[in-house]
Amino acid sequence: LRQAKFIAARKDELPLDVVQLDDGYCAAYGDWLSPNDRFPGGVERVASEIKSLGLTPGLWLAPFVAQADSELFKTHPEWMVRNEDGLPLAWEVDWAEPKVPWYALDGSHPEVQAWLTGLFAGLRKMGFGYFKLDFLFLGMLRGQRAKPGTRVEAYRKGLAAIRAGARDAYLLG
């Protein structure tokens, strides 16, 4: 918010209109609406304050990712791409903190599609008009999916669900 205020005070000299809240605000990847201790007011408050400065609020997220310790993964392991044994397919991330496996949401799953659309529609309602989408390749991991088709088809369905919720927002992949 300090940076947003700095930019807003210098609109004539700084041709910027988007202020993006980047990685580090959520409790776990997948729990995009659950802030960590550094954001007690949540992302909606941040979006509101940025918007009140005449700027466009932006948000970083990895829409196909659920960390092992996320509520999303704990509540809906059936939404994940699966390995040959039918278990959620873990993608080991040795450079991230905390060192927990990441799982990929299955874009072919109708409930995942509905969740993605609802997530982005809710973020748009909060005022976010720009989304930086990271780790999109996880939506195309090789593995078993809920519905028949290729992993590319599942990925496209997931992206279509995101676009449906994001509506006219700017999406950066």
PDB file of C-alpha atoms in Angstrom:
ATOM      1  CA  LEU A   1       0.000   0.000   0.000  1.00  0.00           C
ATOM      2  CA  ARG A   2       2.958   2.274   0.637  1.00  0.00           C
ATOM      3  CA  GLN A   3       4.093   1.703  -2.965  1.00  0.00           C
ATOM      4  CA  ALA A   4       0.574   2.293  -4.298  1.00  0.00           C
ATOM      5  CA  LYS A   5       0.433   5.625  -2.487  1.00  0.00           C
ATOM      6  CA  PHE A   6       3.850   6.557  -3.889  1.00  0.00           C
ATOM      7  CA  ILE A   7       2.669   5.772  -7.447  1.00  0.00           C
ATOM      8  CA  ALA A   8      -0.655   7.563  -7.024  1.00  0.00           C
ATOM      9  CA  ALA A   9       1.097  10.705  -5.785  1.00  0.00           C
ATOM     10  CA  ARG A  10       3.250  10.745  -8.942  1.00  0.00           C
ATOM     11  CA  LYS A  11       0.704   9.866 -11.642  1.00  0.00           C
ATOM     12  CA  ASP A  12       2.008  12.617 -13.920  1.00  0.00           C
ATOM     13  CA  GLU A  13       5.560  11.299 -13.921  1.00  0.00           C
ATOM     14  CA  LEU A  14       4.912   7.563 -13.513  1.00  0.00           C
ATOM     15  CA  PRO A  15       2.797   6.033 -16.307  1.00  0.00           C
ATOM     16  CA  LEU A  16       1.589   3.193 -14.085  1.00  0.00           C
ATOM     17  CA  ASP A  17      -1.938   2.168 -13.336  1.00  0.00           C
ATOM     18  CA  VAL A  18      -1.644  -1.390 -11.960  1.00  0.00           C
ATOM     19  CA  VAL A  19      -0.364  -2.247  -8.499  1.00  0.00           C
ATOM     20  CA  GLN A  20       0.079  -5.980  -8.066  1.00  0.00           C
ATOM     21  CA  LEU A  21       0.024  -7.846  -4.778  1.00  0.00           C
ATOM     22  CA  ASP A  22       2.602 -10.540  -5.491  1.00  0.00           C
ATOM     23  CA  ASP A  23       3.441 -13.938  -4.010  1.00  0.00           C
ATOM     24  CA  GLY A  24       3.538 -14.117  -0.231  1.00  0.00           C
ATOM     25  CA  TYR A  25       0.073 -12.986   0.851  1.00  0.00           C
ATOM     26  CA  CYS A  26      -1.771 -16.308   1.171  1.00  0.00           C
ATOM     27  CA  ALA A  27      -1.588 -18.917   3.908  1.00  0.00           C
ATOM     28  CA  ALA A  28      -0.810 -21.662   1.348  1.00  0.00           C
ATOM     29  CA  TYR A  29      -0.921 -21.994  -2.424  1.00  0.00           C
ATOM     30  CA  GLY A  30      -4.483 -22.935  -3.262  1.00  0.00           C
ATOM     31  CA  ASP A  31      -5.949 -20.921  -0.391  1.00  0.00           C
ATOM     32  CA  TRP A  32      -5.972 -17.673  -2.369  1.00  0.00           C
ATOM     33  CA  LEU A  33      -8.572 -15.985  -0.187  1.00  0.00           C
ATOM     34  CA  SER A  34      -6.946 -16.963   3.122  1.00  0.00           C
ATOM     35  CA  PRO A  35      -4.229 -14.434   3.914  1.00  0.00           C
ATOM     36  CA  ASN A  36      -1.244 -15.133   6.117  1.00  0.00           C
ATOM     37  CA  ASP A  37      -0.433 -13.140   9.269  1.00  0.00           C
ATOM     38  CA  ARG A  38       1.145 -10.280   7.283  1.00  0.00           C
ATOM     39  CA  PHE A  39      -2.218  -9.475   5.664  1.00  0.00           C
ATOM     40  CA  PRO A  40      -4.728  -9.489   8.525  1.00  0.00           C
ATOM     41  CA  GLY A  41      -7.200  -7.373   6.556  1.00  0.00           C
ATOM     42  CA  GLY A  42      -7.197  -9.810   3.637  1.00  0.00           C
ATOM     43  CA  VAL A  43      -6.820  -9.211  -0.057  1.00  0.00           C
ATOM     44  CA  GLU A  44     -10.159  -7.442  -0.388  1.00  0.00           C
ATOM     45  CA  ARG A  45      -8.952  -4.617   1.854  1.00  0.00           C
ATOM     46  CA  VAL A  46      -5.761  -4.262  -0.190  1.00  0.00           C
ATOM     47  CA  ALA A  47      -7.760  -4.155  -3.438  1.00  0.00           C
ATOM     48  CA  SER A  48     -10.125  -1.555  -2.014  1.00  0.00           C
ATOM     49  CA  GLU A  49      -7.315   0.722  -0.880  1.00  0.00           C
ATOM     50  CA  ILE A  50      -5.465   0.452  -4.195  1.00  0.00           C
ATOM     51  CA  LYS A  51      -8.682   1.186  -6.091  1.00  0.00           C
ATOM     52  CA  SER A  52      -9.412   4.197  -3.850  1.00  0.00           C
ATOM     53  CA  LEU A  53      -6.109   5.670  -5.082  1.00  0.00           C
ATOM     54  CA  GLY A  54      -7.356   5.544  -8.678  1.00  0.00           C
ATOM     55  CA  LEU A  55      -5.195   2.533  -9.542  1.00  0.00           C
ATOM     56  CA  THR A  56      -6.043  -0.979 -10.738  1.00  0.00           C
ATOM     57  CA  PRO A  57      -5.458  -3.698  -8.129  1.00  0.00           C
ATOM     58  CA  GLY A  58      -3.573  -6.717  -9.433  1.00  0.00           C
ATOM     59  CA  LEU A  59      -3.029 -10.109  -7.857  1.00  0.00           C
ATOM     60  CA  TRP A  60      -0.506 -12.921  -8.312  1.00  0.00           C
ATOM     61  CA  LEU A  61      -1.765 -16.464  -8.022  1.00  0.00           C
ATOM     62  CA  ALA A  62      -1.063 -19.963  -9.320  1.00  0.00           C
ATOM     63  CA  PRO A  63      -4.581 -21.168 -10.105  1.00  0.00           C
ATOM     64  CA  PHE A  64      -3.738 -24.813 -10.815  1.00  0.00           C
ATOM     65  CA  VAL A  65      -1.617 -25.281  -7.653  1.00  0.00           C
ATOM     66  CA  ALA A  66      -2.616 -26.662  -4.275  1.00  0.00           C
ATOM     67  CA  GLN A  67       0.093 -27.175  -1.677  1.00  0.00           C
ATOM     68  CA  ALA A  68      -0.136 -30.262   0.522  1.00  0.00           C
ATOM     69  CA  ASP A  69      -0.850 -28.117   3.583  1.00  0.00           C
ATOM     70  CA  SER A  70      -3.580 -26.052   1.897  1.00  0.00           C
ATOM     71  CA  GLU A  71      -7.204 -26.334   2.920  1.00  0.00           C
ATOM     72  CA  LEU A  72      -8.028 -26.762  -0.764  1.00  0.00           C
ATOM     73  CA  PHE A  73      -5.946 -29.938  -0.980  1.00  0.00           C
ATOM     74  CA  LYS A  74      -7.102 -31.258   2.387  1.00  0.00           C
ATOM     75  CA  THR A  75     -10.759 -30.666   1.523  1.00  0.00           C
ATOM     76  CA  HIS A  76     -10.702 -31.740  -2.126  1.00  0.00           C
ATOM     77  CA  PRO A  77      -7.924 -34.229  -2.907  1.00  0.00           C
ATOM     78  CA  GLU A  78     -10.273 -35.711  -5.522  1.00  0.00           C
ATOM     79  CA  TRP A  79      -9.896 -32.508  -7.558  1.00  0.00           C
ATOM     80  CA  MET A  80      -6.211 -33.210  -8.250  1.00  0.00           C
ATOM     81  CA  VAL A  81      -4.525 -34.857 -11.216  1.00  0.00           C
ATOM     82  CA  ARG A  82      -3.797 -38.457 -10.152  1.00  0.00           C
ATOM     83  CA  ASN A  83      -0.896 -40.835 -10.542  1.00  0.00           C
ATOM     84  CA  GLU A  84      -1.136 -44.418 -11.888  1.00  0.00           C
ATOM     85  CA  ASP A  85      -2.235 -45.633  -8.433  1.00  0.00           C
ATOM     86  CA  GLY A  86      -5.129 -43.166  -8.368  1.00  0.00           C
ATOM     87  CA  LEU A  87      -3.518 -40.946  -5.721  1.00  0.00           C
ATOM     88  CA  PRO A  88      -2.986 -37.199  -6.097  1.00  0.00           C
ATOM     89  CA  LEU A  89       0.120 -36.692  -8.237  1.00  0.00           C
ATOM     90  CA  ALA A  90       2.761 -34.815  -6.245  1.00  0.00           C
ATOM     91  CA  TRP A  91       5.091 -32.359  -7.924  1.00  0.00           C
ATOM     92  CA  GLU A  92       8.169 -32.075  -5.721  1.00  0.00           C
ATOM     93  CA  VAL A  93       9.402 -28.521  -5.302  1.00  0.00           C
ATOM     94  CA  ASP A  94      12.816 -28.453  -3.657  1.00  0.00           C
ATOM     95  CA  TRP A  95      13.365 -24.691  -3.883  1.00  0.00           C
ATOM     96  CA  ALA A  96      10.103 -23.452  -2.381  1.00  0.00           C
ATOM     97  CA  GLU A  97       9.325 -22.756   1.266  1.00  0.00           C
ATOM     98  CA  PRO A  98       7.758 -24.536   2.981  1.00  0.00           C
ATOM     99  CA  LYS A  99       9.069 -27.738   1.411  1.00  0.00           C
ATOM    100  CA  VAL A 100       5.729 -29.443   0.858  1.00  0.00           C
ATOM    101  CA  PRO A 101       4.561 -31.153  -2.322  1.00  0.00           C
ATOM    102  CA  TRP A 102       2.432 -29.247  -4.782  1.00  0.00           C
ATOM    103  CA  TYR A 103      -0.551 -30.801  -6.491  1.00  0.00           C
ATOM    104  CA  ALA A 104      -2.230 -29.833  -9.754  1.00  0.00           C
ATOM    105  CA  LEU A 105      -5.921 -29.124 -10.053  1.00  0.00           C
ATOM    106  CA  ASP A 106      -7.611 -31.200 -12.746  1.00  0.00           C
ATOM    107  CA  GLY A 107      -9.132 -28.782 -15.256  1.00  0.00           C
ATOM    108  CA  SER A 108     -11.361 -31.541 -16.647  1.00  0.00           C
ATOM    109  CA  HIS A 109     -13.183 -31.880 -13.314  1.00  0.00           C
ATOM    110  CA  PRO A 110     -16.514 -29.966 -13.416  1.00  0.00           C
ATOM    111  CA  GLU A 111     -16.215 -28.988  -9.737  1.00  0.00           C
ATOM    112  CA  VAL A 112     -12.724 -27.594 -10.333  1.00  0.00           C
ATOM    113  CA  GLN A 113     -14.054 -25.573 -13.253  1.00  0.00           C
ATOM    114  CA  ALA A 114     -16.861 -24.181 -11.081  1.00  0.00           C
ATOM    115  CA  TRP A 115     -14.385 -23.406  -8.275  1.00  0.00           C
ATOM    116  CA  LEU A 116     -12.007 -21.570 -10.641  1.00  0.00           C
ATOM    117  CA  THR A 117     -14.854 -19.529 -12.143  1.00  0.00           C
ATOM    118  CA  GLY A 118     -16.162 -18.659  -8.672  1.00  0.00           C
ATOM    119  CA  LEU A 119     -12.701 -17.763  -7.371  1.00  0.00           C
ATOM    120  CA  PHE A 120     -12.002 -15.319 -10.182  1.00  0.00           C
ATOM    121  CA  ALA A 121     -15.536 -13.903 -10.166  1.00  0.00           C
ATOM    122  CA  GLY A 122     -15.138 -13.214  -6.441  1.00  0.00           C
ATOM    123  CA  LEU A 123     -11.755 -11.551  -6.978  1.00  0.00           C
ATOM    124  CA  ARG A 124     -13.238  -9.389  -9.752  1.00  0.00           C
ATOM    125  CA  LYS A 125     -16.050  -8.402  -7.386  1.00  0.00           C
ATOM    126  CA  MET A 126     -13.385  -7.353  -4.857  1.00  0.00           C
ATOM    127  CA  GLY A 127     -11.997  -4.995  -7.503  1.00  0.00           C
ATOM    128  CA  PHE A 128      -9.049  -6.900  -8.936  1.00  0.00           C
ATOM    129  CA  GLY A 129      -8.707  -6.109 -12.631  1.00  0.00           C
ATOM    130  CA  TYR A 130      -5.348  -7.717 -13.331  1.00  0.00           C
ATOM    131  CA  PHE A 131      -4.154 -11.250 -12.607  1.00  0.00           C
ATOM    132  CA  LYS A 132      -0.628 -12.590 -12.934  1.00  0.00           C
ATOM    133  CA  LEU A 133      -1.070 -16.344 -13.343  1.00  0.00           C
ATOM    134  CA  ASP A 134       1.964 -18.442 -12.458  1.00  0.00           C
ATOM    135  CA  PHE A 135       2.880 -22.133 -12.674  1.00  0.00           C
ATOM    136  CA  LEU A 136       0.235 -22.686 -15.338  1.00  0.00           C
ATOM    137  CA  PHE A 137       2.141 -25.706 -16.674  1.00  0.00           C
ATOM    138  CA  LEU A 138       0.897 -27.697 -13.671  1.00  0.00           C
ATOM    139  CA  GLY A 139      -2.501 -27.762 -15.344  1.00  0.00           C
ATOM    140  CA  MET A 140      -0.939 -29.978 -18.025  1.00  0.00           C
ATOM    141  CA  LEU A 141       0.947 -32.496 -15.899  1.00  0.00           C
ATOM    142  CA  ARG A 142       0.787 -36.044 -17.207  1.00  0.00           C
ATOM    143  CA  GLY A 143      -1.613 -38.066 -15.123  1.00  0.00           C
ATOM    144  CA  GLN A 144      -5.136 -39.350 -14.722  1.00  0.00           C
ATOM    145  CA  ARG A 145      -8.038 -36.948 -14.887  1.00  0.00           C
ATOM    146  CA  ALA A 146     -11.718 -37.046 -13.968  1.00  0.00           C
ATOM    147  CA  LYS A 147     -12.969 -36.781 -17.542  1.00  0.00           C
ATOM    148  CA  PRO A 148     -11.697 -38.418 -20.732  1.00  0.00           C
ATOM    149  CA  GLY A 149      -9.609 -36.337 -23.089  1.00  0.00           C
ATOM    150  CA  THR A 150      -6.099 -35.053 -23.379  1.00  0.00           C
ATOM    151  CA  ARG A 151      -4.256 -33.035 -20.779  1.00  0.00           C
ATOM    152  CA  VAL A 152      -4.324 -30.096 -23.215  1.00  0.00           C
ATOM    153  CA  GLU A 153      -8.128 -30.295 -23.365  1.00  0.00           C
ATOM    154  CA  ALA A 154      -8.281 -30.365 -19.554  1.00  0.00           C
ATOM    155  CA  TYR A 155      -5.926 -27.379 -19.379  1.00  0.00           C
ATOM    156  CA  ARG A 156      -8.055 -25.425 -21.851  1.00  0.00           C
ATOM    157  CA  LYS A 157     -11.187 -26.158 -19.813  1.00  0.00           C
ATOM    158  CA  GLY A 158      -9.449 -24.875 -16.695  1.00  0.00           C
ATOM    159  CA  LEU A 159      -8.326 -21.715 -18.492  1.00  0.00           C
ATOM    160  CA  ALA A 160     -11.843 -21.201 -19.892  1.00  0.00           C
ATOM    161  CA  ALA A 161     -13.217 -21.418 -16.348  1.00  0.00           C
ATOM    162  CA  ILE A 162     -10.705 -18.799 -15.190  1.00  0.00           C
ATOM    163  CA  ARG A 163     -11.606 -16.502 -18.102  1.00  0.00           C
ATOM    164  CA  ALA A 164     -15.330 -16.919 -17.382  1.00  0.00           C
ATOM    165  CA  GLY A 165     -14.829 -15.700 -13.815  1.00  0.00           C
ATOM    166  CA  ALA A 166     -12.237 -13.035 -14.615  1.00  0.00           C
ATOM    167  CA  ARG A 167     -14.473 -11.597 -17.358  1.00  0.00           C
ATOM    168  CA  ASP A 168     -12.827  -8.429 -18.686  1.00  0.00           C
ATOM    169  CA  ALA A 169      -9.812  -8.489 -16.359  1.00  0.00           C
ATOM    170  CA  TYR A 170      -6.306  -8.529 -17.785  1.00  0.00           C
ATOM    171  CA  LEU A 171      -4.720 -11.978 -17.522  1.00  0.00           C
ATOM    172  CA  LEU A 172      -0.939 -12.315 -17.647  1.00  0.00           C
ATOM    173  CA  GLY A 173       0.399 -15.864 -17.935  1.00  0.00           C
TER     174      GLY A 173
END
